[in-house]
């Protein structure tokens, strides 16, 4: 079956660094996405990994290990506005459909 | 970045009526659009995939006669919830794939449907 796991909730302090992990078991693999979703809003694209390694984009970085079925999203210099849910999604086939994790709710404290 | 709009942003309707939700790609052509449903504190659930000019492909468990999807042009897809029931109350989100982009899906702002 298709399965994507990520922690339900994490708490971090403003200015700190937090790593959100995602593990996946899918019948195929054609890329892994991270999206940010604020409550009551639609998801916004953060990152895309299809090859092993680290992709850095400003305060956000995303890492992928295909052999381990593992990814993480690293958020640096946390700001209060980073409080949101972070969704991990895998494109398993060639039809651009995404398989979604349940999301990790990140709470930032002052 | 690419912009996707949805209309209406929220709607309240009575049981038994039908509601149409529009999803438009404003500055790009979307050969493929996806319709999702999201219940509170849950992740996105893909309902169907629609390709311009062809019938939508529905996910298992989604009633195609209840959730009518039309993708008549490269910039517009519509989802009609027919004979709505209170359990259909949810956040409906569309996303569109830019035919000229490599991989991204761009999401609309979502439509909150409440059926009374």
mmCIF file with all atom_site columns, C-alpha atoms in Angstrom:
data_model
loop_
_atom_site.group_PDB
_atom_site.id
_atom_site.type_symbol
_atom_site.label_atom_id
_atom_site.label_alt_id
_atom_site.label_comp_id
_atom_site.label_asym_id
_atom_site.label_entity_id
_atom_site.label_seq_id
_atom_site.pdbx_PDB_ins_code
_atom_site.Cartn_x
_atom_site.Cartn_y
_atom_site.Cartn_z
_atom_site.occupancy
_atom_site.B_iso_or_equiv
_atom_site.pdbx_formal_charge
_atom_site.auth_seq_id
_atom_site.auth_comp_id
_atom_site.auth_asym_id
_atom_site.auth_atom_id
_atom_site.pdbx_PDB_model_num
ATOM 1   C CA . UNK A 1 1   ? 0.000   0.000  0.000   1.00 0.00 ? 1   UNK A CA 1
ATOM 2   C CA . UNK A 1 2   ? 0.879   3.666  -0.049  1.00 0.00 ? 2   UNK A CA 1
ATOM 3   C CA . UNK A 1 3   ? 1.883   5.231  3.243   1.00 0.00 ? 3   UNK A CA 1
ATOM 4   C CA . UNK A 1 4   ? 3.375   8.537  4.299   1.00 0.00 ? 4   UNK A CA 1
ATOM 5   C CA . UNK A 1 5   ? 4.217   9.216  7.945   1.00 0.00 ? 5   UNK A CA 1
ATOM 6   C CA . UNK A 1 6   ? 5.058   12.480 9.647   1.00 0.00 ? 6   UNK A CA 1
ATOM 7   C CA . UNK A 1 7   ? 4.701   13.645 13.243  1.00 0.00 ? 7   UNK A CA 1
ATOM 8   C CA . UNK A 1 8   ? 1.332   15.051 14.171  1.00 0.00 ? 8   UNK A CA 1
ATOM 9   C CA . UNK A 1 9   ? 2.588   18.084 16.039  1.00 0.00 ? 9   UNK A CA 1
ATOM 10  C CA . UNK A 1 10  ? 5.848   19.806 16.955  1.00 0.00 ? 10  UNK A CA 1
ATOM 11  C CA . UNK A 1 11  ? 6.683   22.817 19.081  1.00 0.00 ? 11  UNK A CA 1
ATOM 12  C CA . UNK A 1 12  ? 9.683   25.112 18.642  1.00 0.00 ? 12  UNK A CA 1
ATOM 13  C CA . UNK A 1 13  ? 10.916  28.479 19.839  1.00 0.00 ? 13  UNK A CA 1
ATOM 14  C CA . UNK A 1 14  ? 11.095  31.646 17.791  1.00 0.00 ? 14  UNK A CA 1
ATOM 15  C CA . UNK A 1 15  ? 14.583  32.075 16.321  1.00 0.00 ? 15  UNK A CA 1
ATOM 16  C CA . UNK A 1 16  ? 15.430  28.385 16.667  1.00 0.00 ? 16  UNK A CA 1
ATOM 17  C CA . UNK A 1 17  ? 15.752  25.575 14.119  1.00 0.00 ? 17  UNK A CA 1
ATOM 18  C CA . UNK A 1 18  ? 13.279  22.731 13.644  1.00 0.00 ? 18  UNK A CA 1
ATOM 19  C CA . UNK A 1 19  ? 13.399  19.578 11.516  1.00 0.00 ? 19  UNK A CA 1
ATOM 20  C CA . UNK A 1 20  ? 10.199  17.896 10.376  1.00 0.00 ? 20  UNK A CA 1
ATOM 21  C CA . UNK A 1 21  ? 10.650  14.312 9.236   1.00 0.00 ? 21  UNK A CA 1
ATOM 22  C CA . UNK A 1 22  ? 8.689   12.370 6.648   1.00 0.00 ? 22  UNK A CA 1
ATOM 23  C CA . UNK A 1 23  ? 8.976   8.692  5.794   1.00 0.00 ? 23  UNK A CA 1
ATOM 24  C CA . UNK A 1 24  ? 7.214   7.117  2.870   1.00 0.00 ? 24  UNK A CA 1
ATOM 25  C CA . UNK A 1 25  ? 6.413   3.726  1.415   1.00 0.00 ? 25  UNK A CA 1
ATOM 26  C CA . UNK A 1 26  ? 4.960   3.995  -2.060  1.00 0.00 ? 26  UNK A CA 1
ATOM 27  C CA . UNK A 1 27  ? 4.703   1.721  -5.073  1.00 0.00 ? 27  UNK A CA 1
ATOM 28  C CA . UNK A 1 28  ? 6.758   4.170  -7.102  1.00 0.00 ? 28  UNK A CA 1
ATOM 29  C CA . UNK A 1 29  ? 8.630   7.412  -6.632  1.00 0.00 ? 29  UNK A CA 1
ATOM 30  C CA . UNK A 1 30  ? 8.703   10.412 -8.886  1.00 0.00 ? 30  UNK A CA 1
ATOM 31  C CA . UNK A 1 31  ? 9.420   13.268 -6.483  1.00 0.00 ? 31  UNK A CA 1
ATOM 32  C CA . UNK A 1 32  ? 8.661   14.488 -2.965  1.00 0.00 ? 32  UNK A CA 1
ATOM 33  C CA . UNK A 1 33  ? 7.030   17.791 -2.129  1.00 0.00 ? 33  UNK A CA 1
ATOM 34  C CA . UNK A 1 34  ? 6.700   19.908 0.972   1.00 0.00 ? 34  UNK A CA 1
ATOM 35  C CA . UNK A 1 35  ? 3.809   22.329 1.309   1.00 0.00 ? 35  UNK A CA 1
ATOM 36  C CA . UNK A 1 36  ? 2.889   24.826 4.005   1.00 0.00 ? 36  UNK A CA 1
ATOM 37  C CA . UNK A 1 37  ? -0.740  25.253 4.985   1.00 0.00 ? 37  UNK A CA 1
ATOM 38  C CA . UNK A 1 38  ? -2.068  27.905 7.356   1.00 0.00 ? 38  UNK A CA 1
ATOM 39  C CA . UNK A 1 39  ? -5.378  27.174 9.025   1.00 0.00 ? 39  UNK A CA 1
ATOM 40  C CA . UNK A 1 40  ? -8.311  27.721 6.693   1.00 0.00 ? 40  UNK A CA 1
ATOM 41  C CA . UNK A 1 41  ? -6.101  28.344 3.692   1.00 0.00 ? 41  UNK A CA 1
ATOM 42  C CA . UNK A 1 42  ? -4.904  26.283 0.758   1.00 0.00 ? 42  UNK A CA 1
ATOM 43  C CA . UNK A 1 43  ? -1.392  24.761 0.725   1.00 0.00 ? 43  UNK A CA 1
ATOM 44  C CA . UNK A 1 44  ? 1.508   26.717 -0.703  1.00 0.00 ? 44  UNK A CA 1
ATOM 45  C CA . UNK A 1 45  ? 4.481   25.059 -2.350  1.00 0.00 ? 45  UNK A CA 1
ATOM 46  C CA . UNK A 1 46  ? 7.756   25.026 -0.413  1.00 0.00 ? 46  UNK A CA 1
ATOM 47  C CA . UNK A 1 47  ? 10.104  22.529 -2.014  1.00 0.00 ? 47  UNK A CA 1
ATOM 48  C CA . UNK A 1 48  ? 10.565  19.621 -4.373  1.00 0.00 ? 48  UNK A CA 1
ATOM 49  C CA . UNK A 1 49  ? 13.163  16.832 -4.230  1.00 0.00 ? 49  UNK A CA 1
ATOM 50  C CA . UNK A 1 50  ? 13.577  14.084 -6.788  1.00 0.00 ? 50  UNK A CA 1
ATOM 51  C CA . UNK A 1 51  ? 17.284  13.292 -6.331  1.00 0.00 ? 51  UNK A CA 1
ATOM 52  C CA . UNK A 1 52  ? 19.067  12.456 -3.094  1.00 0.00 ? 52  UNK A CA 1
ATOM 53  C CA . UNK A 1 53  ? 20.511  15.358 -1.205  1.00 0.00 ? 53  UNK A CA 1
ATOM 54  C CA . UNK A 1 54  ? 19.725  18.751 0.211   1.00 0.00 ? 54  UNK A CA 1
ATOM 55  C CA . UNK A 1 55  ? 17.819  21.533 -1.520  1.00 0.00 ? 55  UNK A CA 1
ATOM 56  C CA . UNK A 1 56  ? 18.189  24.924 0.133   1.00 0.00 ? 56  UNK A CA 1
ATOM 57  C CA . UNK A 1 57  ? 15.844  27.827 -0.377  1.00 0.00 ? 57  UNK A CA 1
ATOM 58  C CA . UNK A 1 58  ? 16.342  30.704 2.017   1.00 0.00 ? 58  UNK A CA 1
ATOM 59  C CA . UNK A 1 59  ? 15.382  29.732 5.561   1.00 0.00 ? 59  UNK A CA 1
ATOM 60  C CA . UNK A 1 60  ? 13.922  26.441 4.369   1.00 0.00 ? 60  UNK A CA 1
ATOM 61  C CA . UNK A 1 61  ? 15.843  23.346 3.274   1.00 0.00 ? 61  UNK A CA 1
ATOM 62  C CA . UNK A 1 62  ? 14.588  19.932 2.258   1.00 0.00 ? 62  UNK A CA 1
ATOM 63  C CA . UNK A 1 63  ? 16.515  16.673 2.232   1.00 0.00 ? 63  UNK A CA 1
ATOM 64  C CA . UNK A 1 64  ? 15.778  13.393 0.488   1.00 0.00 ? 64  UNK A CA 1
ATOM 65  C CA . UNK A 1 65  ? 17.146  9.862  0.798   1.00 0.00 ? 65  UNK A CA 1
ATOM 66  C CA . UNK A 1 66  ? 15.382  7.603  -1.689  1.00 0.00 ? 66  UNK A CA 1
ATOM 67  C CA . UNK A 1 67  ? 17.043  4.426  -0.421  1.00 0.00 ? 67  UNK A CA 1
ATOM 68  C CA . UNK A 1 68  ? 15.690  5.095  3.065   1.00 0.00 ? 68  UNK A CA 1
ATOM 69  C CA . UNK A 1 69  ? 12.312  6.442  1.960   1.00 0.00 ? 69  UNK A CA 1
ATOM 70  C CA . UNK A 1 70  ? 13.022  9.496  4.076   1.00 0.00 ? 70  UNK A CA 1
ATOM 71  C CA . UNK A 1 71  ? 12.855  13.246 3.808   1.00 0.00 ? 71  UNK A CA 1
ATOM 72  C CA . UNK A 1 72  ? 13.036  16.169 6.170   1.00 0.00 ? 72  UNK A CA 1
ATOM 73  C CA . UNK A 1 73  ? 12.148  19.831 6.043   1.00 0.00 ? 73  UNK A CA 1
ATOM 74  C CA . UNK A 1 74  ? 14.493  22.106 7.970   1.00 0.00 ? 74  UNK A CA 1
ATOM 75  C CA . UNK A 1 75  ? 13.291  25.520 9.032   1.00 0.00 ? 75  UNK A CA 1
ATOM 76  C CA . UNK A 1 76  ? 15.875  27.995 10.349  1.00 0.00 ? 76  UNK A CA 1
ATOM 77  C CA . UNK A 1 77  ? 15.496  31.291 12.211  1.00 0.00 ? 77  UNK A CA 1
ATOM 78  C CA . UNK A 1 78  ? 11.926  30.437 13.044  1.00 0.00 ? 78  UNK A CA 1
ATOM 79  C CA . UNK A 1 79  ? 9.383   33.248 12.950  1.00 0.00 ? 79  UNK A CA 1
ATOM 80  C CA . UNK A 1 80  ? 5.921   33.336 14.483  1.00 0.00 ? 80  UNK A CA 1
ATOM 81  C CA . UNK A 1 81  ? 4.420   33.333 10.988  1.00 0.00 ? 81  UNK A CA 1
ATOM 82  C CA . UNK A 1 82  ? 5.944   29.880 10.441  1.00 0.00 ? 82  UNK A CA 1
ATOM 83  C CA . UNK A 1 83  ? 3.246   28.448 12.704  1.00 0.00 ? 83  UNK A CA 1
ATOM 84  C CA . UNK A 1 84  ? 1.318   26.278 10.261  1.00 0.00 ? 84  UNK A CA 1
ATOM 85  C CA . UNK A 1 85  ? 0.860   22.704 9.110   1.00 0.00 ? 85  UNK A CA 1
ATOM 86  C CA . UNK A 1 86  ? 3.568   21.247 6.922   1.00 0.00 ? 86  UNK A CA 1
ATOM 87  C CA . UNK A 1 87  ? 2.477   18.611 4.449   1.00 0.00 ? 87  UNK A CA 1
ATOM 88  C CA . UNK A 1 88  ? 4.721   15.997 2.895   1.00 0.00 ? 88  UNK A CA 1
ATOM 89  C CA . UNK A 1 89  ? 3.518   14.576 -0.427  1.00 0.00 ? 89  UNK A CA 1
ATOM 90  C CA . UNK A 1 90  ? 4.925   12.004 -2.819  1.00 0.00 ? 90  UNK A CA 1
ATOM 91  C CA . UNK A 1 91  ? 4.344   11.727 -6.529  1.00 0.00 ? 91  UNK A CA 1
ATOM 92  C CA . UNK A 1 92  ? 4.345   7.989  -7.003  1.00 0.00 ? 92  UNK A CA 1
ATOM 93  C CA . UNK A 1 93  ? 3.403   7.680  -10.647 1.00 0.00 ? 93  UNK A CA 1
ATOM 94  C CA . UNK A 1 94  ? 3.570   9.546  -13.898 1.00 0.00 ? 94  UNK A CA 1
ATOM 95  C CA . UNK A 1 95  ? 0.110   11.074 -13.677 1.00 0.00 ? 95  UNK A CA 1
ATOM 96  C CA . UNK A 1 96  ? 1.139   13.944 -11.361 1.00 0.00 ? 96  UNK A CA 1
ATOM 97  C CA . UNK A 1 97  ? -1.186  12.764 -8.590  1.00 0.00 ? 97  UNK A CA 1
ATOM 98  C CA . UNK A 1 98  ? 0.222   13.297 -5.124  1.00 0.00 ? 98  UNK A CA 1
ATOM 99  C CA . UNK A 1 99  ? -0.071  11.044 -2.103  1.00 0.00 ? 99  UNK A CA 1
ATOM 100 C CA . UNK A 1 100 ? -0.346  13.207 0.993   1.00 0.00 ? 100 UNK A CA 1
ATOM 101 C CA . UNK A 1 101 ? 0.822   12.783 4.540   1.00 0.00 ? 101 UNK A CA 1
ATOM 102 C CA . UNK A 1 102 ? -1.485  13.884 7.338   1.00 0.00 ? 102 UNK A CA 1
ATOM 103 C CA . UNK A 1 103 ? 0.605   16.972 7.981   1.00 0.00 ? 103 UNK A CA 1
ATOM 104 C CA . UNK A 1 104 ? 2.674   18.209 10.926  1.00 0.00 ? 104 UNK A CA 1
ATOM 105 C CA . UNK A 1 105 ? 1.273   21.081 12.920  1.00 0.00 ? 105 UNK A CA 1
ATOM 106 C CA . UNK A 1 106 ? 4.165   23.330 13.936  1.00 0.00 ? 106 UNK A CA 1
ATOM 107 C CA . UNK A 1 107 ? 3.632   25.613 16.916  1.00 0.00 ? 107 UNK A CA 1
ATOM 108 C CA . UNK A 1 108 ? 6.111   28.452 17.404  1.00 0.00 ? 108 UNK A CA 1
ATOM 109 C CA . UNK A 1 109 ? 6.454   29.923 20.869  1.00 0.00 ? 109 UNK A CA 1
ATOM 110 C CA . UNK A 1 110 ? 8.029   33.289 21.688  1.00 0.00 ? 110 UNK A CA 1
ATOM 111 C CA . UNK B 2 1   ? 4.101   32.531 -9.519  1.00 0.00 ? 1   UNK B CA 1
ATOM 112 C CA . UNK B 2 2   ? 1.088   30.963 -11.127 1.00 0.00 ? 2   UNK B CA 1
ATOM 113 C CA . UNK B 2 3   ? -2.293  31.932 -9.731  1.00 0.00 ? 3   UNK B CA 1
ATOM 114 C CA . UNK B 2 4   ? -5.329  29.723 -9.297  1.00 0.00 ? 4   UNK B CA 1
ATOM 115 C CA . UNK B 2 5   ? -8.644  31.177 -8.227  1.00 0.00 ? 5   UNK B CA 1
ATOM 116 C CA . UNK B 2 6   ? -11.706 29.493 -6.794  1.00 0.00 ? 6   UNK B CA 1
ATOM 117 C CA . UNK B 2 7   ? -15.229 30.776 -6.607  1.00 0.00 ? 7   UNK B CA 1
ATOM 118 C CA . UNK B 2 8   ? -17.053 31.014 -4.311  1.00 0.00 ? 8   UNK B CA 1
ATOM 119 C CA . UNK B 2 9   ? -14.700 31.166 -1.338  1.00 0.00 ? 9   UNK B CA 1
ATOM 120 C CA . UNK B 2 10  ? -17.483 30.015 0.928   1.00 0.00 ? 10  UNK B CA 1
ATOM 121 C CA . UNK B 2 11  ? -21.065 28.892 0.437   1.00 0.00 ? 11  UNK B CA 1
ATOM 122 C CA . UNK B 2 12  ? -23.958 27.794 2.618   1.00 0.00 ? 12  UNK B CA 1
ATOM 123 C CA . UNK B 2 13  ? -26.682 25.714 1.051   1.00 0.00 ? 13  UNK B CA 1
ATOM 124 C CA . UNK B 2 14  ? -29.658 23.637 2.128   1.00 0.00 ? 14  UNK B CA 1
ATOM 125 C CA . UNK B 2 15  ? -29.778 19.848 2.005   1.00 0.00 ? 15  UNK B CA 1
ATOM 126 C CA . UNK B 2 16  ? -30.869 18.546 -1.343  1.00 0.00 ? 16  UNK B CA 1
ATOM 127 C CA . UNK B 2 17  ? -29.642 21.476 -3.385  1.00 0.00 ? 17  UNK B CA 1
ATOM 128 C CA . UNK B 2 18  ? -26.651 21.552 -5.742  1.00 0.00 ? 18  UNK B CA 1
ATOM 129 C CA . UNK B 2 19  ? -23.602 23.748 -5.525  1.00 0.00 ? 19  UNK B CA 1
ATOM 130 C CA . UNK B 2 20  ? -21.093 24.552 -8.261  1.00 0.00 ? 20  UNK B CA 1
ATOM 131 C CA . UNK B 2 21  ? -17.492 25.483 -7.473  1.00 0.00 ? 21  UNK B CA 1
ATOM 132 C CA . UNK B 2 22  ? -15.261 27.005 -10.138 1.00 0.00 ? 22  UNK B CA 1
ATOM 133 C CA . UNK B 2 23  ? -11.507 26.666 -10.373 1.00 0.00 ? 23  UNK B CA 1
ATOM 134 C CA . UNK B 2 24  ? -9.586  28.878 -12.785 1.00 0.00 ? 24  UNK B CA 1
ATOM 135 C CA . UNK B 2 25  ? -5.929  29.124 -13.703 1.00 0.00 ? 25  UNK B CA 1
ATOM 136 C CA . UNK B 2 26  ? -5.424  32.841 -14.274 1.00 0.00 ? 26  UNK B CA 1
ATOM 137 C CA . UNK B 2 27  ? -2.048  33.109 -15.972 1.00 0.00 ? 27  UNK B CA 1
ATOM 138 C CA . UNK B 2 28  ? -1.260  29.661 -17.293 1.00 0.00 ? 28  UNK B CA 1
ATOM 139 C CA . UNK B 2 29  ? -2.858  26.752 -19.100 1.00 0.00 ? 29  UNK B CA 1
ATOM 140 C CA . UNK B 2 30  ? -3.765  23.822 -16.920 1.00 0.00 ? 30  UNK B CA 1
ATOM 141 C CA . UNK B 2 31  ? -4.029  20.555 -18.770 1.00 0.00 ? 31  UNK B CA 1
ATOM 142 C CA . UNK B 2 32  ? -4.680  18.769 -15.490 1.00 0.00 ? 32  UNK B CA 1
ATOM 143 C CA . UNK B 2 33  ? -6.643  19.916 -12.467 1.00 0.00 ? 33  UNK B CA 1
ATOM 144 C CA . UNK B 2 34  ? -7.121  18.095 -9.201  1.00 0.00 ? 34  UNK B CA 1
ATOM 145 C CA . UNK B 2 35  ? -9.993  18.352 -6.750  1.00 0.00 ? 35  UNK B CA 1
ATOM 146 C CA . UNK B 2 36  ? -9.374  17.723 -3.066  1.00 0.00 ? 36  UNK B CA 1
ATOM 147 C CA . UNK B 2 37  ? -11.518 17.635 0.020   1.00 0.00 ? 37  UNK B CA 1
ATOM 148 C CA . UNK B 2 38  ? -10.195 18.395 3.480   1.00 0.00 ? 38  UNK B CA 1
ATOM 149 C CA . UNK B 2 39  ? -12.022 17.808 6.740   1.00 0.00 ? 39  UNK B CA 1
ATOM 150 C CA . UNK B 2 40  ? -10.946 19.690 9.890   1.00 0.00 ? 40  UNK B CA 1
ATOM 151 C CA . UNK B 2 41  ? -7.536  18.656 11.192  1.00 0.00 ? 41  UNK B CA 1
ATOM 152 C CA . UNK B 2 42  ? -7.143  16.089 8.422   1.00 0.00 ? 42  UNK B CA 1
ATOM 153 C CA . UNK B 2 43  ? -4.958  16.010 5.373   1.00 0.00 ? 43  UNK B CA 1
ATOM 154 C CA . UNK B 2 44  ? -5.972  16.537 1.802   1.00 0.00 ? 44  UNK B CA 1
ATOM 155 C CA . UNK B 2 45  ? -7.993  13.769 0.191   1.00 0.00 ? 45  UNK B CA 1
ATOM 156 C CA . UNK B 2 46  ? -7.821  13.590 -3.575  1.00 0.00 ? 46  UNK B CA 1
ATOM 157 C CA . UNK B 2 47  ? -11.305 13.273 -5.017  1.00 0.00 ? 47  UNK B CA 1
ATOM 158 C CA . UNK B 2 48  ? -10.641 13.294 -8.734  1.00 0.00 ? 48  UNK B CA 1
ATOM 159 C CA . UNK B 2 49  ? -8.253  14.230 -11.489 1.00 0.00 ? 49  UNK B CA 1
ATOM 160 C CA . UNK B 2 50  ? -9.596  16.073 -14.488 1.00 0.00 ? 50  UNK B CA 1
ATOM 161 C CA . UNK B 2 51  ? -7.909  16.490 -17.835 1.00 0.00 ? 51  UNK B CA 1
ATOM 162 C CA . UNK B 2 52  ? -9.072  19.105 -20.271 1.00 0.00 ? 52  UNK B CA 1
ATOM 163 C CA . UNK B 2 53  ? -11.541 17.730 -22.769 1.00 0.00 ? 53  UNK B CA 1
ATOM 164 C CA . UNK B 2 54  ? -11.907 14.302 -21.198 1.00 0.00 ? 54  UNK B CA 1
ATOM 165 C CA . UNK B 2 55  ? -13.813 12.645 -18.389 1.00 0.00 ? 55  UNK B CA 1
ATOM 166 C CA . UNK B 2 56  ? -12.513 12.989 -14.865 1.00 0.00 ? 56  UNK B CA 1
ATOM 167 C CA . UNK B 2 57  ? -10.870 10.086 -13.080 1.00 0.00 ? 57  UNK B CA 1
ATOM 168 C CA . UNK B 2 58  ? -12.377 9.602  -9.649  1.00 0.00 ? 58  UNK B CA 1
ATOM 169 C CA . UNK B 2 59  ? -10.668 8.117  -6.633  1.00 0.00 ? 59  UNK B CA 1
ATOM 170 C CA . UNK B 2 60  ? -12.070 5.012  -5.038  1.00 0.00 ? 60  UNK B CA 1
ATOM 171 C CA . UNK B 2 61  ? -15.032 5.789  -2.847  1.00 0.00 ? 61  UNK B CA 1
ATOM 172 C CA . UNK B 2 62  ? -15.906 9.091  -4.527  1.00 0.00 ? 62  UNK B CA 1
ATOM 173 C CA . UNK B 2 63  ? -19.308 9.037  -6.228  1.00 0.00 ? 63  UNK B CA 1
ATOM 174 C CA . UNK B 2 64  ? -18.962 10.419 -9.721  1.00 0.00 ? 64  UNK B CA 1
ATOM 175 C CA . UNK B 2 65  ? -22.697 11.033 -10.024 1.00 0.00 ? 65  UNK B CA 1
ATOM 176 C CA . UNK B 2 66  ? -22.695 13.103 -6.875  1.00 0.00 ? 66  UNK B CA 1
ATOM 177 C CA . UNK B 2 67  ? -19.525 15.086 -7.566  1.00 0.00 ? 67  UNK B CA 1
ATOM 178 C CA . UNK B 2 68  ? -19.744 16.195 -11.179 1.00 0.00 ? 68  UNK B CA 1
ATOM 179 C CA . UNK B 2 69  ? -16.529 17.511 -12.656 1.00 0.00 ? 69  UNK B CA 1
ATOM 180 C CA . UNK B 2 70  ? -16.223 19.381 -15.918 1.00 0.00 ? 70  UNK B CA 1
ATOM 181 C CA . UNK B 2 71  ? -12.939 20.579 -17.428 1.00 0.00 ? 71  UNK B CA 1
ATOM 182 C CA . UNK B 2 72  ? -14.101 22.208 -20.618 1.00 0.00 ? 72  UNK B CA 1
ATOM 183 C CA . UNK B 2 73  ? -11.177 24.534 -21.178 1.00 0.00 ? 73  UNK B CA 1
ATOM 184 C CA . UNK B 2 74  ? -7.496  24.827 -20.323 1.00 0.00 ? 74  UNK B CA 1
ATOM 185 C CA . UNK B 2 75  ? -8.243  27.434 -17.678 1.00 0.00 ? 75  UNK B CA 1
ATOM 186 C CA . UNK B 2 76  ? -11.490 26.299 -16.062 1.00 0.00 ? 76  UNK B CA 1
ATOM 187 C CA . UNK B 2 77  ? -12.690 23.253 -14.163 1.00 0.00 ? 77  UNK B CA 1
ATOM 188 C CA . UNK B 2 78  ? -15.917 23.029 -12.195 1.00 0.00 ? 78  UNK B CA 1
ATOM 189 C CA . UNK B 2 79  ? -17.041 20.755 -9.385  1.00 0.00 ? 79  UNK B CA 1
ATOM 190 C CA . UNK B 2 80  ? -20.769 20.416 -8.784  1.00 0.00 ? 80  UNK B CA 1
ATOM 191 C CA . UNK B 2 81  ? -21.909 18.835 -5.545  1.00 0.00 ? 81  UNK B CA 1
ATOM 192 C CA . UNK B 2 82  ? -25.363 17.465 -6.335  1.00 0.00 ? 82  UNK B CA 1
ATOM 193 C CA . UNK B 2 83  ? -28.094 16.804 -3.777  1.00 0.00 ? 83  UNK B CA 1
ATOM 194 C CA . UNK B 2 84  ? -25.842 18.052 -1.015  1.00 0.00 ? 84  UNK B CA 1
ATOM 195 C CA . UNK B 2 85  ? -26.049 16.566 2.491   1.00 0.00 ? 85  UNK B CA 1
ATOM 196 C CA . UNK B 2 86  ? -24.621 17.906 5.766   1.00 0.00 ? 86  UNK B CA 1
ATOM 197 C CA . UNK B 2 87  ? -21.827 15.300 5.592   1.00 0.00 ? 87  UNK B CA 1
ATOM 198 C CA . UNK B 2 88  ? -20.649 16.971 2.382   1.00 0.00 ? 88  UNK B CA 1
ATOM 199 C CA . UNK B 2 89  ? -19.721 20.035 4.420   1.00 0.00 ? 89  UNK B CA 1
ATOM 200 C CA . UNK B 2 90  ? -15.989 20.411 3.973   1.00 0.00 ? 90  UNK B CA 1
ATOM 201 C CA . UNK B 2 91  ? -13.160 22.508 2.561   1.00 0.00 ? 91  UNK B CA 1
ATOM 202 C CA . UNK B 2 92  ? -12.857 21.862 -1.171  1.00 0.00 ? 92  UNK B CA 1
ATOM 203 C CA . UNK B 2 93  ? -9.563  22.777 -2.803  1.00 0.00 ? 93  UNK B CA 1
ATOM 204 C CA . UNK B 2 94  ? -8.543  22.595 -6.435  1.00 0.00 ? 94  UNK B CA 1
ATOM 205 C CA . UNK B 2 95  ? -5.048  22.536 -7.808  1.00 0.00 ? 95  UNK B CA 1
ATOM 206 C CA . UNK B 2 96  ? -3.791  22.945 -11.325 1.00 0.00 ? 96  UNK B CA 1
ATOM 207 C CA . UNK B 2 97  ? -0.731  21.694 -13.082 1.00 0.00 ? 97  UNK B CA 1
ATOM 208 C CA . UNK B 2 98  ? 0.970   24.141 -15.394 1.00 0.00 ? 98  UNK B CA 1
ATOM 209 C CA . UNK B 2 99  ? 1.501   22.371 -18.689 1.00 0.00 ? 99  UNK B CA 1
ATOM 210 C CA . UNK B 2 100 ? 4.744   24.309 -19.102 1.00 0.00 ? 100 UNK B CA 1
ATOM 211 C CA . UNK B 2 101 ? 6.144   23.564 -15.648 1.00 0.00 ? 101 UNK B CA 1
ATOM 212 C CA . UNK B 2 102 ? 8.083   20.557 -14.547 1.00 0.00 ? 102 UNK B CA 1
ATOM 213 C CA . UNK B 2 103 ? 6.330   19.407 -11.481 1.00 0.00 ? 103 UNK B CA 1
ATOM 214 C CA . UNK B 2 104 ? 4.461   21.946 -9.435  1.00 0.00 ? 104 UNK B CA 1
ATOM 215 C CA . UNK B 2 105 ? 0.789   21.954 -8.614  1.00 0.00 ? 105 UNK B CA 1
ATOM 216 C CA . UNK B 2 106 ? -0.654  25.357 -7.803  1.00 0.00 ? 106 UNK B CA 1
ATOM 217 C CA . UNK B 2 107 ? -3.504  25.452 -5.334  1.00 0.00 ? 107 UNK B CA 1
ATOM 218 C CA . UNK B 2 108 ? -6.583  27.593 -5.310  1.00 0.00 ? 108 UNK B CA 1
ATOM 219 C CA . UNK B 2 109 ? -7.592  29.330 -2.065  1.00 0.00 ? 109 UNK B CA 1
ATOM 220 C CA . UNK B 2 110 ? -10.286 26.744 -1.343  1.00 0.00 ? 110 UNK B CA 1
ATOM 221 C CA . UNK B 2 111 ? -14.063 26.815 -0.958  1.00 0.00 ? 111 UNK B CA 1
ATOM 222 C CA . UNK B 2 112 ? -15.687 26.188 2.382   1.00 0.00 ? 112 UNK B CA 1
ATOM 223 C CA . UNK B 2 113 ? -19.029 24.447 1.889   1.00 0.00 ? 113 UNK B CA 1
ATOM 224 C CA . UNK B 2 114 ? -21.575 24.232 4.682   1.00 0.00 ? 114 UNK B CA 1
ATOM 225 C CA . UNK B 2 115 ? -24.735 22.222 4.081   1.00 0.00 ? 115 UNK B CA 1
ATOM 226 C CA . UNK B 2 116 ? -27.565 22.872 6.529   1.00 0.00 ? 116 UNK B CA 1
#
